């Protein structure tokens, strides 16, 4: 039991969260578990600091009916702490741990995919030519819908893009 206590006090909760990169519900669940652990540890420390012996002779001298004190003393001395099977709780903890690891792996996979996509986008941005150096054909090849929209407007006899004058003003004065 002492080895379990010393191991429990050595847990570095912030290091666990940061080293595993836990976020979202996994981190929230771990923080809730940490809070329950801290509360239980505080309660245990408070109970261990309380006086654990009973002075039955003081009660015998104070009370007129010492037979009641004798009966309580026999019950007190005959009392044995109840042991609990913690197997169920351990299974729940193992299930939580498995769920946390699974969730962390899924999160890591999603983050890795997003990082790869962002690195690819960054590479495209860094290697892209400046906009003023692009030709109309290159823009049309990159975004075919621009070419299709232009063809639609020209086929309907519209030579101006709707909303252009409102946004950029009328340049015919120049």
mmCIF file of C-alpha atoms in Angstrom:
data_model
loop_
_atom_site.group_PDB
_atom_site.id
_atom_site.type_symbol
_atom_site.label_atom_id
_atom_site.label_comp_id
_atom_site.label_asym_id
_atom_site.label_seq_id
_atom_site.Cartn_x
_atom_site.Cartn_y
_atom_site.Cartn_z
ATOM 1 C CA UNK A 1 0.000 0.000 0.000
ATOM 2 C CA UNK A 2 2.879 2.388 0.791
ATOM 3 C CA UNK A 3 4.342 1.820 -2.670
ATOM 4 C CA UNK A 4 0.962 2.722 -4.177
ATOM 5 C CA UNK A 5 0.834 5.940 -2.161
ATOM 6 C CA UNK A 6 4.348 6.986 -3.124
ATOM 7 C CA UNK A 7 3.642 6.316 -6.793
ATOM 8 C CA UNK A 8 0.407 8.290 -6.630
ATOM 9 C CA UNK A 9 2.185 11.332 -5.207
ATOM 10 C CA UNK A 10 4.798 11.291 -7.981
ATOM 11 C CA UNK A 11 2.307 11.698 -10.829
ATOM 12 C CA UNK A 12 3.023 14.849 -12.833
ATOM 13 C CA UNK A 13 -0.415 15.623 -14.285
ATOM 14 C CA UNK A 14 0.668 18.585 -16.418
ATOM 15 C CA UNK A 15 3.467 16.545 -17.958
ATOM 16 C CA UNK A 16 1.030 13.747 -18.827
ATOM 17 C CA UNK A 17 -1.331 16.184 -20.546
ATOM 18 C CA UNK A 18 1.412 18.022 -22.439
ATOM 19 C CA UNK A 19 3.575 15.023 -23.398
ATOM 20 C CA UNK A 20 0.619 13.103 -24.785
ATOM 21 C CA UNK A 21 -0.790 16.227 -26.417
ATOM 22 C CA UNK A 22 -4.223 15.608 -24.926
ATOM 23 C CA UNK A 23 -7.000 17.975 -25.923
ATOM 24 C CA UNK A 24 -10.788 18.109 -25.822
ATOM 25 C CA UNK A 25 -12.785 15.502 -23.970
ATOM 26 C CA UNK A 26 -9.720 13.413 -23.143
ATOM 27 C CA UNK A 27 -8.010 16.299 -21.365
ATOM 28 C CA UNK A 28 -11.276 17.207 -19.609
ATOM 29 C CA UNK A 29 -11.751 13.636 -18.404
ATOM 30 C CA UNK A 30 -8.158 13.505 -17.174
ATOM 31 C CA UNK A 31 -8.588 16.800 -15.295
ATOM 32 C CA UNK A 32 -11.798 15.489 -13.670
ATOM 33 C CA UNK A 33 -9.954 12.312 -12.638
ATOM 34 C CA UNK A 34 -7.099 14.429 -11.218
ATOM 35 C CA UNK A 35 -9.598 16.491 -9.203
ATOM 36 C CA UNK A 36 -11.183 13.346 -7.744
ATOM 37 C CA UNK A 37 -7.707 12.010 -6.929
ATOM 38 C CA UNK A 38 -6.709 15.264 -5.178
ATOM 39 C CA UNK A 39 -9.981 15.353 -3.220
ATOM 40 C CA UNK A 40 -9.530 11.756 -2.062
ATOM 41 C CA UNK A 41 -5.912 12.422 -1.082
ATOM 42 C CA UNK A 42 -6.930 15.522 0.934
ATOM 43 C CA UNK A 43 -9.717 13.611 2.676
ATOM 44 C CA UNK A 44 -7.335 10.742 3.505
ATOM 45 C CA UNK A 45 -4.753 13.148 4.931
ATOM 46 C CA UNK A 46 -7.417 14.833 7.076
ATOM 47 C CA UNK A 47 -8.641 11.483 8.390
ATOM 48 C CA UNK A 48 -5.105 10.282 9.149
ATOM 49 C CA UNK A 49 -4.457 13.426 11.212
ATOM 50 C CA UNK A 50 -7.492 12.817 13.422
ATOM 51 C CA UNK A 51 -7.123 11.095 16.775
ATOM 52 C CA UNK A 52 -7.725 7.378 16.340
ATOM 53 C CA UNK A 53 -7.842 6.173 19.940
ATOM 54 C CA UNK A 54 -10.808 6.310 22.280
ATOM 55 C CA UNK A 55 -10.328 6.784 26.014
ATOM 56 C CA UNK A 56 -13.089 4.536 27.361
ATOM 57 C CA UNK A 57 -12.005 5.070 30.986
ATOM 58 C CA UNK A 58 -12.862 8.760 30.663
ATOM 59 C CA UNK A 59 -16.365 7.857 29.483
ATOM 60 C CA UNK A 60 -16.779 5.319 32.311
ATOM 61 C CA UNK A 61 -15.890 7.967 34.888
ATOM 62 C CA UNK A 62 -18.178 10.574 33.295
ATOM 63 C CA UNK A 63 -21.274 8.442 32.649
ATOM 64 C CA UNK A 64 -23.364 6.813 35.374
ATOM 65 C CA UNK A 65 -24.178 3.782 33.240
ATOM 66 C CA UNK A 66 -20.777 2.182 32.607
ATOM 67 C CA UNK A 67 -22.357 -0.934 31.082
ATOM 68 C CA UNK A 68 -23.198 1.118 27.967
ATOM 69 C CA UNK A 69 -19.538 2.112 27.677
ATOM 70 C CA UNK A 70 -18.491 -1.542 28.165
ATOM 71 C CA UNK A 71 -20.823 -2.637 25.366
ATOM 72 C CA UNK A 72 -19.572 0.078 23.034
ATOM 73 C CA UNK A 73 -15.978 -0.839 23.858
ATOM 74 C CA UNK A 74 -16.548 -4.506 23.000
ATOM 75 C CA UNK A 75 -18.125 -3.485 19.684
ATOM 76 C CA UNK A 76 -15.306 -1.063 19.032
ATOM 77 C CA UNK A 77 -12.601 -3.653 19.711
ATOM 78 C CA UNK A 78 -14.436 -6.295 17.708
ATOM 79 C CA UNK A 79 -14.833 -4.015 14.686
ATOM 80 C CA UNK A 80 -12.899 -4.996 11.593
ATOM 81 C CA UNK A 81 -12.671 -2.739 8.566
ATOM 82 C CA UNK A 82 -14.555 -3.956 5.536
ATOM 83 C CA UNK A 83 -12.474 -4.855 2.531
ATOM 84 C CA UNK A 84 -13.817 -4.050 -0.878
ATOM 85 C CA UNK A 85 -13.175 -5.728 -4.157
ATOM 86 C CA UNK A 86 -11.766 -2.902 -6.249
ATOM 87 C CA UNK A 87 -11.611 -5.034 -9.370
ATOM 88 C CA UNK A 88 -14.603 -3.246 -10.839
ATOM 89 C CA UNK A 89 -13.053 0.161 -10.269
ATOM 90 C CA UNK A 90 -9.747 -1.029 -11.723
ATOM 91 C CA UNK A 91 -11.549 -2.312 -14.807
ATOM 92 C CA UNK A 92 -13.285 1.066 -15.149
ATOM 93 C CA UNK A 93 -9.921 2.820 -14.872
ATOM 94 C CA UNK A 94 -8.402 0.499 -17.475
ATOM 95 C CA UNK A 95 -11.375 1.128 -19.769
ATOM 96 C CA UNK A 96 -10.930 4.883 -19.268
ATOM 97 C CA UNK A 97 -7.233 4.547 -19.996
ATOM 98 C CA UNK A 98 -7.939 2.553 -23.153
ATOM 99 C CA UNK A 99 -10.498 5.127 -24.275
ATOM 100 C CA UNK A 100 -8.066 7.962 -23.523
ATOM 101 C CA UNK A 101 -5.266 6.308 -25.483
ATOM 102 C CA UNK A 102 -7.589 5.576 -28.404
ATOM 103 C CA UNK A 103 -8.881 9.153 -28.398
ATOM 104 C CA UNK A 104 -5.324 10.508 -28.177
ATOM 105 C CA UNK A 105 -4.234 8.365 -31.124
ATOM 106 C CA UNK A 106 -7.212 9.520 -33.196
ATOM 107 C CA UNK A 107 -6.473 13.135 -32.314
ATOM 108 C CA UNK A 108 -2.805 12.665 -33.161
ATOM 109 C CA UNK A 109 -3.762 11.171 -36.539
ATOM 110 C CA UNK A 110 -6.076 14.084 -37.347
ATOM 111 C CA UNK A 111 -3.492 16.611 -36.264
ATOM 112 C CA UNK A 112 -0.780 14.903 -38.334
ATOM 113 C CA UNK A 113 -3.045 14.984 -41.411
ATOM 114 C CA UNK A 114 -3.829 18.645 -40.851
ATOM 115 C CA UNK A 115 -0.140 19.477 -40.384
ATOM 116 C CA UNK A 116 0.701 17.715 -43.658
ATOM 117 C CA UNK A 117 -2.054 19.605 -45.478
ATOM 118 C CA UNK A 118 -0.868 22.909 -43.999
ATOM 119 C CA UNK A 119 2.752 22.162 -44.922
ATOM 120 C CA UNK A 120 1.650 21.400 -48.473
ATOM 121 C CA UNK A 121 -0.342 24.652 -48.602
ATOM 122 C CA UNK A 122 2.614 26.573 -47.194
ATOM 123 C CA UNK A 123 4.883 24.996 -49.805
ATOM 124 C CA UNK A 124 2.446 26.033 -52.534
ATOM 125 C CA UNK A 125 2.342 29.576 -51.193
ATOM 126 C CA UNK A 126 6.127 29.823 -50.976
ATOM 127 C CA UNK A 127 6.709 28.486 -54.488
ATOM 128 C CA UNK A 128 3.838 30.378 -56.129
ATOM 129 C CA UNK A 129 4.617 33.164 -58.559
ATOM 130 C CA UNK A 130 3.402 36.638 -57.706
ATOM 131 C CA UNK A 131 -0.124 37.376 -58.910
ATOM 132 C CA UNK A 132 0.972 40.163 -61.242
ATOM 133 C CA UNK A 133 3.206 37.705 -63.130
ATOM 134 C CA UNK A 134 0.378 35.258 -63.928
ATOM 135 C CA UNK A 135 -1.221 35.148 -67.361
ATOM 136 C CA UNK A 136 -4.952 34.895 -68.036
ATOM 137 C CA UNK A 137 -4.452 31.376 -69.406
ATOM 138 C CA UNK A 138 -2.713 30.254 -66.189
ATOM 139 C CA UNK A 139 -5.521 31.673 -64.035
ATOM 140 C CA UNK A 140 -8.130 29.981 -66.243
ATOM 141 C CA UNK A 141 -6.236 26.673 -66.026
ATOM 142 C CA UNK A 142 -6.070 26.924 -62.222
ATOM 143 C CA UNK A 143 -9.733 27.932 -61.846
ATOM 144 C CA UNK A 144 -11.767 26.617 -64.815
ATOM 145 C CA UNK A 145 -15.010 28.015 -63.365
ATOM 146 C CA UNK A 146 -13.718 31.557 -64.082
ATOM 147 C CA UNK A 147 -13.408 30.703 -67.772
ATOM 148 C CA UNK A 148 -16.879 29.098 -67.833
ATOM 149 C CA UNK A 149 -18.477 32.099 -66.118
ATOM 150 C CA UNK A 150 -16.794 34.472 -68.551
ATOM 151 C CA UNK A 151 -18.102 32.435 -71.513
ATOM 152 C CA UNK A 152 -21.642 32.598 -70.057
ATOM 153 C CA UNK A 153 -21.500 36.362 -69.635
ATOM 154 C CA UNK A 154 -20.117 36.926 -73.162
ATOM 155 C CA UNK A 155 -22.713 34.586 -74.722
ATOM 156 C CA UNK A 156 -25.492 36.645 -73.077
ATOM 157 C CA UNK A 157 -23.984 39.871 -74.334
ATOM 158 C CA UNK A 158 -22.797 41.026 -70.965
ATOM 159 C CA UNK A 159 -19.354 42.523 -71.069
ATOM 160 C CA UNK A 160 -19.170 43.698 -67.515
ATOM 161 C CA UNK A 161 -19.040 41.648 -64.345
ATOM 162 C CA UNK A 162 -22.120 42.259 -62.143
ATOM 163 C CA UNK A 163 -21.252 44.399 -59.117
ATOM 164 C CA UNK A 164 -17.923 45.594 -60.536
ATOM 165 C CA UNK A 165 -18.923 49.250 -60.828
ATOM 166 C CA UNK A 166 -20.411 49.240 -57.320
ATOM 167 C CA UNK A 167 -17.252 47.766 -55.848
ATOM 168 C CA UNK A 168 -14.519 49.524 -57.886
ATOM 169 C CA UNK A 169 -16.320 52.542 -59.391
ATOM 170 C CA UNK A 170 -16.716 53.604 -63.008
ATOM 171 C CA UNK A 171 -13.367 54.015 -64.730
ATOM 172 C CA UNK A 172 -14.895 55.352 -67.973
ATOM 173 C CA UNK A 173 -14.292 58.908 -66.815
ATOM 174 C CA UNK A 174 -10.567 58.382 -67.084
#
